[in-house]
Amino acid sequence: RERTAEEGPSERGPGAAFHMFVLMEDLLDKLKLLSYEEEALRPHNMRPLCRHYFALPTNPGEQFFMFCTLAAWLITKAGRPFEQPQEYDDPNAVISNVLSELRSF
């Protein structure tokens, strides 16, 4: 049977509902190896991520800003100049800039 994107977690197996938590823990481990707390968060007085930060929708505005902050930092760390987005910037413009920069890689 071919799987489709519309299938819910119950159609993909018992562990599928927890896959996002595993991905988030892997992401956090990789960010820690890159010293994200000191390099990306400390300059902006931001708290470190908990291990399920992006896996659960708690505060979409805060999570989006954290994502943008990390994306900008990672792009800069990869050797490309990228301006740090501000909290009240237009979300569509920020994502467009991030995607544009990633496509240029």
mmCIF file of C-alpha atoms in Angstrom:
data_model
loop_
_atom_site.group_PDB
_atom_site.id
_atom_site.type_symbol
_atom_site.label_atom_id
_atom_site.label_comp_id
_atom_site.label_asym_id
_atom_site.label_seq_id
_atom_site.Cartn_x
_atom_site.Cartn_y
_atom_site.Cartn_z
ATOM 1 C CA ARG A 1 0.000 0.000 0.000
ATOM 2 C CA GLU A 2 1.339 3.422 -0.943
ATOM 3 C CA ARG A 3 1.429 6.057 1.809
ATOM 4 C CA THR A 4 0.145 9.567 1.249
ATOM 5 C CA ALA A 5 0.894 12.879 2.961
ATOM 6 C CA GLU A 6 -2.684 13.072 4.267
ATOM 7 C CA GLU A 7 -2.350 9.983 6.439
ATOM 8 C CA GLY A 8 -2.445 10.620 10.155
ATOM 9 C CA PRO A 9 -0.017 9.143 12.673
ATOM 10 C CA SER A 10 -2.267 6.122 13.300
ATOM 11 C CA GLU A 11 -1.951 5.040 9.639
ATOM 12 C CA ARG A 12 1.864 5.193 9.755
ATOM 13 C CA GLY A 13 2.462 3.037 12.809
ATOM 14 C CA PRO A 14 2.541 3.433 16.578
ATOM 15 C CA GLY A 15 5.834 5.333 16.710
ATOM 16 C CA ALA A 16 4.929 7.952 14.113
ATOM 17 C CA ALA A 17 3.330 10.267 16.664
ATOM 18 C CA PHE A 18 6.686 10.547 18.462
ATOM 19 C CA HIS A 19 8.867 11.018 15.384
ATOM 20 C CA MET A 20 8.776 14.828 15.709
ATOM 21 C CA PHE A 21 10.152 14.558 19.257
ATOM 22 C CA VAL A 22 13.057 12.424 18.029
ATOM 23 C CA LEU A 23 13.800 14.917 15.259
ATOM 24 C CA MET A 24 13.767 17.807 17.723
ATOM 25 C CA GLU A 25 16.174 16.028 20.076
ATOM 26 C CA ASP A 26 18.519 15.358 17.143
ATOM 27 C CA LEU A 27 18.314 19.012 16.112
ATOM 28 C CA LEU A 28 19.095 20.164 19.637
ATOM 29 C CA ASP A 29 22.115 17.843 19.856
ATOM 30 C CA LYS A 30 23.476 19.275 16.601
ATOM 31 C CA LEU A 31 22.874 22.857 17.698
ATOM 32 C CA LYS A 32 24.719 22.166 20.954
ATOM 33 C CA LEU A 33 27.702 20.816 19.010
ATOM 34 C CA LEU A 34 27.774 24.160 17.181
ATOM 35 C CA SER A 35 27.672 26.086 20.506
ATOM 36 C CA TYR A 36 24.346 27.717 19.644
ATOM 37 C CA GLU A 37 23.731 28.834 23.226
ATOM 38 C CA GLU A 38 26.854 30.999 23.367
ATOM 39 C CA GLU A 39 26.959 32.139 19.750
ATOM 40 C CA ALA A 40 23.300 32.498 18.744
ATOM 41 C CA LEU A 41 21.248 32.939 21.897
ATOM 42 C CA ARG A 42 23.430 34.781 24.403
ATOM 43 C CA PRO A 43 23.890 37.906 22.200
ATOM 44 C CA HIS A 44 20.079 38.219 22.048
ATOM 45 C CA ASN A 45 19.431 37.345 25.723
ATOM 46 C CA MET A 46 17.421 34.286 24.681
ATOM 47 C CA ARG A 47 16.994 31.148 26.749
ATOM 48 C CA PRO A 48 18.247 27.756 25.533
ATOM 49 C CA LEU A 49 15.734 25.493 23.842
ATOM 50 C CA CYS A 50 14.058 22.674 25.699
ATOM 51 C CA ARG A 51 14.248 19.309 23.987
ATOM 52 C CA HIS A 52 10.691 19.553 22.611
ATOM 53 C CA TYR A 53 10.641 23.266 21.739
ATOM 54 C CA PHE A 54 9.661 22.971 18.073
ATOM 55 C CA ALA A 55 7.784 19.662 18.450
ATOM 56 C CA LEU A 56 4.877 21.203 20.365
ATOM 57 C CA PRO A 57 3.066 24.367 19.227
ATOM 58 C CA THR A 58 3.127 26.485 22.392
ATOM 59 C CA ASN A 59 3.766 30.093 21.330
ATOM 60 C CA PRO A 60 3.896 30.341 17.522
ATOM 61 C CA GLY A 61 5.215 33.913 17.469
ATOM 62 C CA GLU A 62 8.058 33.140 19.853
ATOM 63 C CA GLN A 63 8.845 29.853 18.095
ATOM 64 C CA PHE A 64 8.905 31.576 14.704
ATOM 65 C CA PHE A 65 11.299 34.248 15.970
ATOM 66 C CA MET A 66 13.547 31.568 17.503
ATOM 67 C CA PHE A 67 13.531 29.683 14.201
ATOM 68 C CA CYS A 68 14.453 32.854 12.302
ATOM 69 C CA THR A 69 17.202 33.692 14.789
ATOM 70 C CA LEU A 70 18.697 30.211 14.447
ATOM 71 C CA ALA A 71 18.343 30.226 10.655
ATOM 72 C CA ALA A 72 20.120 33.590 10.388
ATOM 73 C CA TRP A 73 22.878 32.403 12.715
ATOM 74 C CA LEU A 74 23.369 29.150 10.786
ATOM 75 C CA ILE A 75 23.497 30.969 7.447
ATOM 76 C CA THR A 76 26.103 33.354 8.878
ATOM 77 C CA LYS A 77 28.028 30.438 10.401
ATOM 78 C CA ALA A 78 28.101 28.828 6.943
ATOM 79 C CA GLY A 79 30.011 31.854 5.684
ATOM 80 C CA ARG A 80 27.273 34.014 4.217
ATOM 81 C CA PRO A 81 26.439 37.450 5.603
ATOM 82 C CA PHE A 82 22.818 37.492 6.760
ATOM 83 C CA GLU A 83 21.111 40.190 8.774
ATOM 84 C CA GLN A 84 19.497 39.053 12.004
ATOM 85 C CA PRO A 85 15.693 39.380 11.659
ATOM 86 C CA GLN A 86 13.908 41.525 14.221
ATOM 87 C CA GLU A 87 10.956 40.251 16.224
ATOM 88 C CA TYR A 88 8.412 42.482 14.492
ATOM 89 C CA ASP A 89 9.642 42.070 10.899
ATOM 90 C CA ASP A 90 7.140 40.826 8.346
ATOM 91 C CA PRO A 91 7.176 36.992 8.654
ATOM 92 C CA ASN A 92 6.678 36.514 4.908
ATOM 93 C CA ALA A 93 9.635 38.741 4.106
ATOM 94 C CA VAL A 94 11.840 36.994 6.669
ATOM 95 C CA ILE A 95 11.013 33.528 5.340
ATOM 96 C CA SER A 96 11.460 34.730 1.772
ATOM 97 C CA ASN A 97 14.942 36.043 2.656
ATOM 98 C CA VAL A 98 15.899 32.812 4.432
ATOM 99 C CA LEU A 99 14.691 30.652 1.532
ATOM 100 C CA SER A 100 16.396 32.861 -1.009
ATOM 101 C CA GLU A 101 19.692 32.593 0.853
ATOM 102 C CA LEU A 102 19.352 28.826 1.197
ATOM 103 C CA ARG A 103 18.641 28.432 -2.515
ATOM 104 C CA SER A 104 21.854 30.297 -3.277
ATOM 105 C CA PHE A 105 23.836 27.607 -1.449
#
